[in-house]
Coordinates of C-alpha atoms (C1' of nucleotides) in Angstrom, one line a residue:
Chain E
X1 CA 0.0 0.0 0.0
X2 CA 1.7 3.1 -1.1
X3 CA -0.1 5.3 0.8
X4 CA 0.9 4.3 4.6
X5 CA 3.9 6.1 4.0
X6 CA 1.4 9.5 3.8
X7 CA -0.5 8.3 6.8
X8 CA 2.6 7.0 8.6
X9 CA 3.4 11.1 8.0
X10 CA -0.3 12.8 9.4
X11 CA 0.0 10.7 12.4
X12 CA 3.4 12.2 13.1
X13 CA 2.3 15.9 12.2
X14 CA -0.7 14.9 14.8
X15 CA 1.5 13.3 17.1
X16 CA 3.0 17.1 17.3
X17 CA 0.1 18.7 18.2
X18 CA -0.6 16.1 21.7
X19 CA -4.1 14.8 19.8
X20 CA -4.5 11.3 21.4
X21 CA -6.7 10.2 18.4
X22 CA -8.0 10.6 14.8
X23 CA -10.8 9.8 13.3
X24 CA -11.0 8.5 9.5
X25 CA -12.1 11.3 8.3
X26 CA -9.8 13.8 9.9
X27 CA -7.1 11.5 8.6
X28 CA -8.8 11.4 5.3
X29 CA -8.5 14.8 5.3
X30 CA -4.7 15.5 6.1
X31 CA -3.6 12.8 3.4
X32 CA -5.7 13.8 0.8
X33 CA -8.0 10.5 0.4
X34 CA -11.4 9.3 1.3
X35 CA -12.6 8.4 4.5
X36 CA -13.8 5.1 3.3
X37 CA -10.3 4.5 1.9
X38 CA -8.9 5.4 5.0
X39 CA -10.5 2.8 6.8
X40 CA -9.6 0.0 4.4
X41 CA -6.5 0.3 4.5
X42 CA -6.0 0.7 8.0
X43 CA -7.8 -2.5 8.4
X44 CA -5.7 -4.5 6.5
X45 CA -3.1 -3.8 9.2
X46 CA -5.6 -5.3 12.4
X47 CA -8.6 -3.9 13.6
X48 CA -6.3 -0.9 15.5
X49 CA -9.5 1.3 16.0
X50 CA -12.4 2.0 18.3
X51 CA -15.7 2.1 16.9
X52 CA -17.6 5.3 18.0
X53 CA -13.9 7.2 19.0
X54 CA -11.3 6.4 16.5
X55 CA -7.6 5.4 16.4
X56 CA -5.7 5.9 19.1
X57 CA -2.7 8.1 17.5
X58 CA 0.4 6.5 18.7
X59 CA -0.5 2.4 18.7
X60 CA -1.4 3.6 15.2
X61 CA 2.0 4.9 14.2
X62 CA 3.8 2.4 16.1
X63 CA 1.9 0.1 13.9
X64 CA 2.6 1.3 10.5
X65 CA 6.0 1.9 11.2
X66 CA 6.3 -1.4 11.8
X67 CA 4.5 -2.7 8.9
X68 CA 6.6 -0.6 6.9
X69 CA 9.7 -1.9 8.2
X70 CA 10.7 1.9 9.9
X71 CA 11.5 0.3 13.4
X72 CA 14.6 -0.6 12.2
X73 CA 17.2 0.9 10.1
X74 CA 18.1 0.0 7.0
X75 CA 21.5 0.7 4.9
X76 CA 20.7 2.5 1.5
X77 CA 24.1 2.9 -1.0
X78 CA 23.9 5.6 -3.9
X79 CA 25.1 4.9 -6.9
X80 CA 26.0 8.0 -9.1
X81 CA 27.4 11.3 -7.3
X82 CA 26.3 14.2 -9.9
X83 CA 23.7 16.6 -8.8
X84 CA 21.1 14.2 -8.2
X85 CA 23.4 12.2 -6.2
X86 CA 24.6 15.1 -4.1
X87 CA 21.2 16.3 -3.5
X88 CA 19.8 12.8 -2.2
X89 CA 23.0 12.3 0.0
X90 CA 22.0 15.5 1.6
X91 CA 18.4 14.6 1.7
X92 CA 17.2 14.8 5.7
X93 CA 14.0 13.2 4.9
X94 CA 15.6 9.4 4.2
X95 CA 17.6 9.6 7.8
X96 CA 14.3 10.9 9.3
X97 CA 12.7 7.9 8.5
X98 CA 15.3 5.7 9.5
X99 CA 17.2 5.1 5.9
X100 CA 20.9 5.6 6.9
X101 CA 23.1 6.0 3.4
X102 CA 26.7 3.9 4.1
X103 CA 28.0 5.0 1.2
X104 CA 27.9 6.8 -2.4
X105 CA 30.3 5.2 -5.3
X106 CA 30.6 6.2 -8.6
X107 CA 32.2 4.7 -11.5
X108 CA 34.4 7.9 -12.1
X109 CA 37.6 8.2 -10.7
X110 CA 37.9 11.9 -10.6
X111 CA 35.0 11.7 -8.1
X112 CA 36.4 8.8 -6.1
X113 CA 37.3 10.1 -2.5
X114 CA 35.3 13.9 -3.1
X115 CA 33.8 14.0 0.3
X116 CA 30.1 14.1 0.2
X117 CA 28.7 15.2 4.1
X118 CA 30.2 12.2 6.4
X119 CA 31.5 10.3 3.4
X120 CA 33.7 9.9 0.8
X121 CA 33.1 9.1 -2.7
X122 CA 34.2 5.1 -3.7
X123 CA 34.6 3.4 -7.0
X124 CA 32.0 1.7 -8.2
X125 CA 34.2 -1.8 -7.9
X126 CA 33.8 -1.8 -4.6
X127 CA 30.2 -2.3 -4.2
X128 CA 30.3 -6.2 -3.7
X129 CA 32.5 -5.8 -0.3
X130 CA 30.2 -2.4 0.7
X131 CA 27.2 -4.7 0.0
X132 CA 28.8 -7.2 2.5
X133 CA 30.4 -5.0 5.4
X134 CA 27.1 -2.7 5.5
X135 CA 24.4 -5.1 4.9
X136 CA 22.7 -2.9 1.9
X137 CA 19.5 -3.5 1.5
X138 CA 18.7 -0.5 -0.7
X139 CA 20.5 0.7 -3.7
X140 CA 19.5 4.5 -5.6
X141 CA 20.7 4.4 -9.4
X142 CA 21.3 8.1 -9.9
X143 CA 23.3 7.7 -12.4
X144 CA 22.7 8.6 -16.4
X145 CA 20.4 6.7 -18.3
X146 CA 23.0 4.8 -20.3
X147 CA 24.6 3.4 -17.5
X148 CA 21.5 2.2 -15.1
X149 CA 21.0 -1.2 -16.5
X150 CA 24.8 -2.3 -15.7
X151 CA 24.7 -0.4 -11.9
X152 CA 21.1 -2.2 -11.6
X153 CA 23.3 -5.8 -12.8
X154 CA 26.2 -5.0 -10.4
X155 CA 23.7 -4.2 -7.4
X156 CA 21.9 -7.3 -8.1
X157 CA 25.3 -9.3 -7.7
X158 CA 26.1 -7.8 -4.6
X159 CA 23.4 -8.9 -3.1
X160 CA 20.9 -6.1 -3.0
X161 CA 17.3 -6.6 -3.3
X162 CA 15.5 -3.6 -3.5
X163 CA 16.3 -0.4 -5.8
X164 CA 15.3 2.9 -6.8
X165 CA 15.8 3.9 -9.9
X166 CA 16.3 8.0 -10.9
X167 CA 18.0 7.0 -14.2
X168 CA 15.5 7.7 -17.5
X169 CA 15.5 4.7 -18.4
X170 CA 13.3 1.0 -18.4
X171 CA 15.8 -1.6 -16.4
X172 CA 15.0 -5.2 -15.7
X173 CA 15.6 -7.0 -12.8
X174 CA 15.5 -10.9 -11.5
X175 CA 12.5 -11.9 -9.6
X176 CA 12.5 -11.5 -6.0
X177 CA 14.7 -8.2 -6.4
X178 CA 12.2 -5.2 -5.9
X179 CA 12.2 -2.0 -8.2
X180 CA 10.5 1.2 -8.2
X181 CA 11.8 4.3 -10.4
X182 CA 11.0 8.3 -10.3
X183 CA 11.3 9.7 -13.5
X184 CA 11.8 13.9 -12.9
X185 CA 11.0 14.7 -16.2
X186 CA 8.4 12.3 -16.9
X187 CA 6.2 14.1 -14.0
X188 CA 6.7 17.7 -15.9
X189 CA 6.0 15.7 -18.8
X190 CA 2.6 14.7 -17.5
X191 CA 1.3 18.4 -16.5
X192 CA 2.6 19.5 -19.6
X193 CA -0.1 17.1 -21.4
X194 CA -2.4 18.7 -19.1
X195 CA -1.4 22.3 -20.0
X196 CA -1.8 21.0 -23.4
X197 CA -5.5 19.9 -23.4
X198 CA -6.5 22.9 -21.6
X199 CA -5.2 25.0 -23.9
X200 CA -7.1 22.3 -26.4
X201 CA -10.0 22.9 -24.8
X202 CA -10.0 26.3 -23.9
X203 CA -9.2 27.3 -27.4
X204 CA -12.3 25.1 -28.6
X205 CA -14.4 26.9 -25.7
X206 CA -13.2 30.6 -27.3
X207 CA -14.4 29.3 -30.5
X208 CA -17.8 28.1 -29.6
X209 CA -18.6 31.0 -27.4
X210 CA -17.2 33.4 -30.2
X211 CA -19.9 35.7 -31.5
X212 CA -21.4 33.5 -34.5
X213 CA -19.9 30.3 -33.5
Chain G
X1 CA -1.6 8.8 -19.6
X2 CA 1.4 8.6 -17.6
X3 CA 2.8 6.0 -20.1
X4 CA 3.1 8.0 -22.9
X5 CA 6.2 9.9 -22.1
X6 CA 7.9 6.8 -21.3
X7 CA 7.1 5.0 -25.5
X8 CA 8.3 8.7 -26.2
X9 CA 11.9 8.1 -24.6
X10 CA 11.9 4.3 -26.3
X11 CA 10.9 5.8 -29.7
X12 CA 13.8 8.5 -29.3
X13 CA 16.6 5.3 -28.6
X14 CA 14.9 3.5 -31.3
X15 CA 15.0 6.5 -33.9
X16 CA 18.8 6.9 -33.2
X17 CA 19.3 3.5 -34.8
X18 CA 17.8 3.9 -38.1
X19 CA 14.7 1.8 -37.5
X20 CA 11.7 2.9 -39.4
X21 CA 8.9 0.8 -37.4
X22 CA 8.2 -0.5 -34.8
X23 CA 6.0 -3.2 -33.8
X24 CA 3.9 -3.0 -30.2
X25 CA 5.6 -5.8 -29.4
X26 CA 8.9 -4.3 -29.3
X27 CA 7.7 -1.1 -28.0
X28 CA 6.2 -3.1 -25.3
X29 CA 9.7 -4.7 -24.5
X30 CA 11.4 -1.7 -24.3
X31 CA 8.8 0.2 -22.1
X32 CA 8.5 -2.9 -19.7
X33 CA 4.7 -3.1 -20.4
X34 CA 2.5 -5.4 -22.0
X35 CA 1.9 -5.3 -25.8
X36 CA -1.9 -4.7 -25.6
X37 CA -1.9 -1.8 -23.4
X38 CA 0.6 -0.6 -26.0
X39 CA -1.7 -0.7 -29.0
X40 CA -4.7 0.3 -26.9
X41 CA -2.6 3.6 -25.3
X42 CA -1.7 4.6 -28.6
X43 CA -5.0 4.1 -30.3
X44 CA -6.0 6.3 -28.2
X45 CA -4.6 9.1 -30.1
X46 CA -5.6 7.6 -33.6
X47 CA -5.0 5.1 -35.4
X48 CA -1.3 5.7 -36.6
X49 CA -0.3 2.3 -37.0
X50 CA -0.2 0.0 -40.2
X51 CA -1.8 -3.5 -40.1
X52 CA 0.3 -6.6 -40.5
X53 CA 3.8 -3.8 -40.1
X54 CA 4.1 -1.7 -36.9
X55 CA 4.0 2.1 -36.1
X56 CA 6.2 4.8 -38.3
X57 CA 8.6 5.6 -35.9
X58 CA 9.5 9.3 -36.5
X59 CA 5.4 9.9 -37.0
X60 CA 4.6 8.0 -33.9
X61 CA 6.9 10.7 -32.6
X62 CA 5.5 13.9 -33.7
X63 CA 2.0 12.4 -32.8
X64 CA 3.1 12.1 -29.0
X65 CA 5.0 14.6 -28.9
X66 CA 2.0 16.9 -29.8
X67 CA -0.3 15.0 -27.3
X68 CA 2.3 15.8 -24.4
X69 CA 2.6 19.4 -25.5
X70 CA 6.6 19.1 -26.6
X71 CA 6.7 20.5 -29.6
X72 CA 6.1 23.8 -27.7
X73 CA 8.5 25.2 -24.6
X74 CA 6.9 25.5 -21.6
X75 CA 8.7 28.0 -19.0
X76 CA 9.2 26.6 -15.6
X77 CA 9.8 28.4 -12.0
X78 CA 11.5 26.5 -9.3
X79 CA 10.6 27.6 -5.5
X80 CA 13.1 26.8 -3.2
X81 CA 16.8 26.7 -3.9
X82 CA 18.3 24.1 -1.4
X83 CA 20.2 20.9 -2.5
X84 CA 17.0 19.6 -4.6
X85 CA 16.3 22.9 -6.1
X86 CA 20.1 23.0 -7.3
X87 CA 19.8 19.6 -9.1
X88 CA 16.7 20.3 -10.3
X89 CA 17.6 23.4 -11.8
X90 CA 20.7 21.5 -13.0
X91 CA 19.2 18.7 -14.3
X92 CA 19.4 18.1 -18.1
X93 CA 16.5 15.9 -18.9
X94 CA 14.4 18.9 -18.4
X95 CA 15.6 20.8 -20.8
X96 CA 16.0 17.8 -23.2
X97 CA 12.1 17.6 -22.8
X98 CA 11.6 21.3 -23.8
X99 CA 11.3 22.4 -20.7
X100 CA 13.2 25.5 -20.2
X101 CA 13.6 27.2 -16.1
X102 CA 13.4 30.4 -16.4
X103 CA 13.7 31.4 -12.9
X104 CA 14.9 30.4 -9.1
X105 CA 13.7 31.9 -6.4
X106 CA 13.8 31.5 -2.9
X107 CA 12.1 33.1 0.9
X108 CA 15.7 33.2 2.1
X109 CA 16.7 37.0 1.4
X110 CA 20.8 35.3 1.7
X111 CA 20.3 33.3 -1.0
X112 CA 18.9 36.1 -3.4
X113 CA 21.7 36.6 -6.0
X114 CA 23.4 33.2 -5.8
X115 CA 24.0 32.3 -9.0
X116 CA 23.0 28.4 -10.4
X117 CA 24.0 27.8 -13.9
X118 CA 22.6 30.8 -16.1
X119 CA 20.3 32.4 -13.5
X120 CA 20.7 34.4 -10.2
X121 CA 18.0 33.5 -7.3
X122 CA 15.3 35.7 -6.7
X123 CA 13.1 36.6 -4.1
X124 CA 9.3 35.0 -3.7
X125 CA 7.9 38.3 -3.2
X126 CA 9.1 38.9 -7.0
X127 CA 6.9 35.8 -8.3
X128 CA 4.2 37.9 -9.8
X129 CA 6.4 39.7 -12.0
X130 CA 8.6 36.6 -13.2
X131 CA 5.2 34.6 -14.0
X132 CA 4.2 37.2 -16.0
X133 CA 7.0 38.4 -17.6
X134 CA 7.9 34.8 -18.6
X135 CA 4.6 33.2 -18.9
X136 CA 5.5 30.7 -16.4
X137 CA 3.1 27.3 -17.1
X138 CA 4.9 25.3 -14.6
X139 CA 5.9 25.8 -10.8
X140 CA 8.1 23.1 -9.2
X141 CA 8.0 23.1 -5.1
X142 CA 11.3 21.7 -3.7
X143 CA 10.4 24.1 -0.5
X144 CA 10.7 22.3 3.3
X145 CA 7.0 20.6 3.7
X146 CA 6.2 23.2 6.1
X147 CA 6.4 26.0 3.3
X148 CA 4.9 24.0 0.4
X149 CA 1.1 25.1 0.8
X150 CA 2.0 29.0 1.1
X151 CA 4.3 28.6 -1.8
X152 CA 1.4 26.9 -3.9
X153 CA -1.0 29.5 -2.9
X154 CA 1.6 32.3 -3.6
X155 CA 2.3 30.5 -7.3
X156 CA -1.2 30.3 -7.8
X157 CA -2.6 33.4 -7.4
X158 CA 0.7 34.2 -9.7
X159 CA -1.4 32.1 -12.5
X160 CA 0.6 29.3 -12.2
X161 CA -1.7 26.0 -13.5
X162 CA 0.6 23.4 -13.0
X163 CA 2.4 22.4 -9.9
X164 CA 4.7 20.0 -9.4
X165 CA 5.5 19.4 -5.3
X166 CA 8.9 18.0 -4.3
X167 CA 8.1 18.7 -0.7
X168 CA 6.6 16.3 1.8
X169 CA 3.3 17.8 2.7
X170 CA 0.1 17.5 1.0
X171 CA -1.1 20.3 -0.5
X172 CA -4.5 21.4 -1.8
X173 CA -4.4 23.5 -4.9
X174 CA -7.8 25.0 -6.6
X175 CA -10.2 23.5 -9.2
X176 CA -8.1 23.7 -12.5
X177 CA -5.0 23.6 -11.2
X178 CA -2.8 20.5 -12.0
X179 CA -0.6 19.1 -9.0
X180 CA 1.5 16.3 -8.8
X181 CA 3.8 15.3 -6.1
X182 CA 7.3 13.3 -6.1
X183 CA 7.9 12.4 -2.6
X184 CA 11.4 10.6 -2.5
X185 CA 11.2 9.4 1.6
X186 CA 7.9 7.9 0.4
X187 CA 9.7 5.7 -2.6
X188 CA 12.2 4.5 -0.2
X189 CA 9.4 3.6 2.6
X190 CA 7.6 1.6 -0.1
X191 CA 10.8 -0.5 -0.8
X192 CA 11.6 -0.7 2.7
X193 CA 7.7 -2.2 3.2
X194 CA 8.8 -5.3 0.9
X195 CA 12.1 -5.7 2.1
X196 CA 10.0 -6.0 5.7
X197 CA 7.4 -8.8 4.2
X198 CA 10.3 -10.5 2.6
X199 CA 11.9 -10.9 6.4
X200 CA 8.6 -11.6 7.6
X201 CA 8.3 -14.4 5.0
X202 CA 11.4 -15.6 4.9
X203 CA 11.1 -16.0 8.6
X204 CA 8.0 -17.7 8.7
X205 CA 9.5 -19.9 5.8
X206 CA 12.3 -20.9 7.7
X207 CA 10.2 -22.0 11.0
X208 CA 7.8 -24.1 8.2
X209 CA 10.6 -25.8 6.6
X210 CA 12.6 -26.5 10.2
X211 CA 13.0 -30.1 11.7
X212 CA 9.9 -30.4 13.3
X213 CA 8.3 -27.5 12.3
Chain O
dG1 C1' 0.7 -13.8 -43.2
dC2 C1' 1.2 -10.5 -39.7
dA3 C1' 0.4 -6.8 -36.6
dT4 C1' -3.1 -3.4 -35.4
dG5 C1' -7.4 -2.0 -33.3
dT6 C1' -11.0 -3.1 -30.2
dG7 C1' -15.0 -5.6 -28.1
dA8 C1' -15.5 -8.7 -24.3
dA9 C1' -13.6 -10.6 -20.1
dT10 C1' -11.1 -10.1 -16.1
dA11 C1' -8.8 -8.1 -12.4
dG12 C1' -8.1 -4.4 -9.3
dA13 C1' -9.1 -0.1 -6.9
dT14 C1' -12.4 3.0 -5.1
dT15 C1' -16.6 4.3 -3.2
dC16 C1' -21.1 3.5 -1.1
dA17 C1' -23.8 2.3 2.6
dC18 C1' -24.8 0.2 6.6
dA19 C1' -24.3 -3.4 10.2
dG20 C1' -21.8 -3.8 14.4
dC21 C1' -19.7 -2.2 18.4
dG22 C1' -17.9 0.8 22.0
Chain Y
dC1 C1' -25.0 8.3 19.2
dG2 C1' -20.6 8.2 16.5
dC3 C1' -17.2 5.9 14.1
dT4 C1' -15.1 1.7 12.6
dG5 C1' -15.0 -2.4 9.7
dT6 C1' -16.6 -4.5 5.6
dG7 C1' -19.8 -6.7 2.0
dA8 C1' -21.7 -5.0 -2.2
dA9 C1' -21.8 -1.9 -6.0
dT10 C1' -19.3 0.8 -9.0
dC11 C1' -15.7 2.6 -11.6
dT12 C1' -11.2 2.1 -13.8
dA13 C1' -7.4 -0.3 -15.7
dT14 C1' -5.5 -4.4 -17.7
dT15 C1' -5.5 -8.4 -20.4
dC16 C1' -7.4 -11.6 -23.7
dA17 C1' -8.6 -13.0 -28.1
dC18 C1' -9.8 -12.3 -32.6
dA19 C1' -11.9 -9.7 -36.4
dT20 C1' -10.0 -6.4 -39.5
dG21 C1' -7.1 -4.5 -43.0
dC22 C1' -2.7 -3.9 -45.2

DNA sequence: GCATGTGAATAGATTCACAGCG
DNA sequence: CGCTGTGAATCTATTCACATGC
């Protein structure tokens, strides 16, 4: 369910403000969602809720952290130190949520030992004893396109299981290895095809409601 | 459709090597989808393929291109110049994509003048103007969360009508305005949710398949 | 013959609406 | 009485399977 992660977030924006519980609907409301959807979710975690009150705020958070694996921590590498790269390794929201990043590589030696924060660039090569020493369980391909499918290959080999993919570009992975990818320019792309049929529409609209149209 | 600018990016790789057509088949292997949602996507926007030989490449091109509003340039404001803002404004597959940024700015009066490739950063306060004078189409939010929804009013009433929120918040936006979110802590907690079920599995495997279990 | 285009079938997600419980 | 939990209804997306046309 991708949306605990937004719910996992209300409950700790709540949490803030000493409110003991939540209903559905307030919930609904902070995340964006139906009430109704609300509820089915959360039930597919336990019955964690009181009928006639609601859920009590901090079983519940206890309880989606710990169906989404957040009460422990889990060593994330970075493949691919350009801007992207720098600007994930930086990124305070993974180590708020308990993803600690072990280490960045690259495949370029001029960026091998460039300090990044706490660590220091290392060559790609190395990844299979990282992988081992750290326990990785998360790889981030930020690397260009061209080169994702091979970092994916080598990522695979060492061992880790679950990767996020920045890189443009469609790359396959064995069973049992989990993927997800965020495509920057494929989200502009998509409000740009809305920006497009508006102006579609509204230019069909200026039409009909011209004078004599 | 959010598919379409992905078969975009596998037509672009295909065109570079000389092929002339393309079957769904293929463009279903390359966009890592199945071949029917292929042919039913694209008949969507017409029926530009030839029975019994494939689509025309470079027309299948133009076509979605056109449909995703490329073959215009869309001007793009970015709100917030920390380390995402930087990549963002330095990120190439943007531009690649017709998307041109034609402004920075940021609430922190220290960072007002800081230079990032071509542009200098500019205050918030002077949002009205740049959306004007550049008929910005596009905002992108890569604000803190707890700025987000002042930044998407402030880039509304500016006329923005597209919004594109890097921040982890949920924001509400008005009737006609497009918003999509990237939240990158989210990706992670949705990898780190499977990793958890594998363990949980595995575990539960392992206590099945024991002597005596 | 071969690959598209598309009705029909299926699967999945969302919403409704209300019974059940505190 | 209020709010959860959930079966049923609805809507949307995906896949199948084949008629259609080059």
């Amino acid at each position: 369910m991708a949306r605990l992660p937004v719910y996992l977030r209300c409950l700790l924006e709540v949490a803030d403000t000493k409110t003991a519980t939540i209903s559905s609907e307030r919930m609904a409301e902070l995340a964006g969602v139906n009430a109704a959807k609300v509820r089915k979710d959360l039930s597919y975690l336990g019955s964690y809720g009181t009928r006639g009150v609601g859920y009590d705020v901090e079983y519940l958070l206890f309880q989606i952290s710990r169906e989404l694996g957040l009460t422990q921590d889990w060593p994330v590498v970075i493949v691919g130190v350009g801007n992207l790269g720098h600007a994930l390794a930086n990124y305070r929201g993974f180590s708020a949520r308990g993803f600690r990043i072990v280490a960045l590589v690259d495949a370029d030696t001029a960026k091998v030992g460039e300090r990044v924060g706490d660590l220091a660039v290392r060559h790609l090569d190395e990844l299979p004893d990282i992988a081992a020493d750290e326990s990785v369980a998360i790889g981030i391909i930020a690397t260009p396109a061209a080169a994702a499918q091979e970092v994916a290959d080598r990522l695979v080999a060492a061992g880790v299981t679950a990767i996020l993919n920045f890189a443009p570009a469609v790359i396959t992975v064995p069973e049992g290895v989990w993927l997800r990818k965020v495509d920057l320019s494929i989200e502009l792309q998509i409000l740009s095809f809305y920006q497009q049929r508006r102006m579609g529409t509204a230019m069909a609209d200026a039409v009909l409601s011209a004078p004599g149209g």
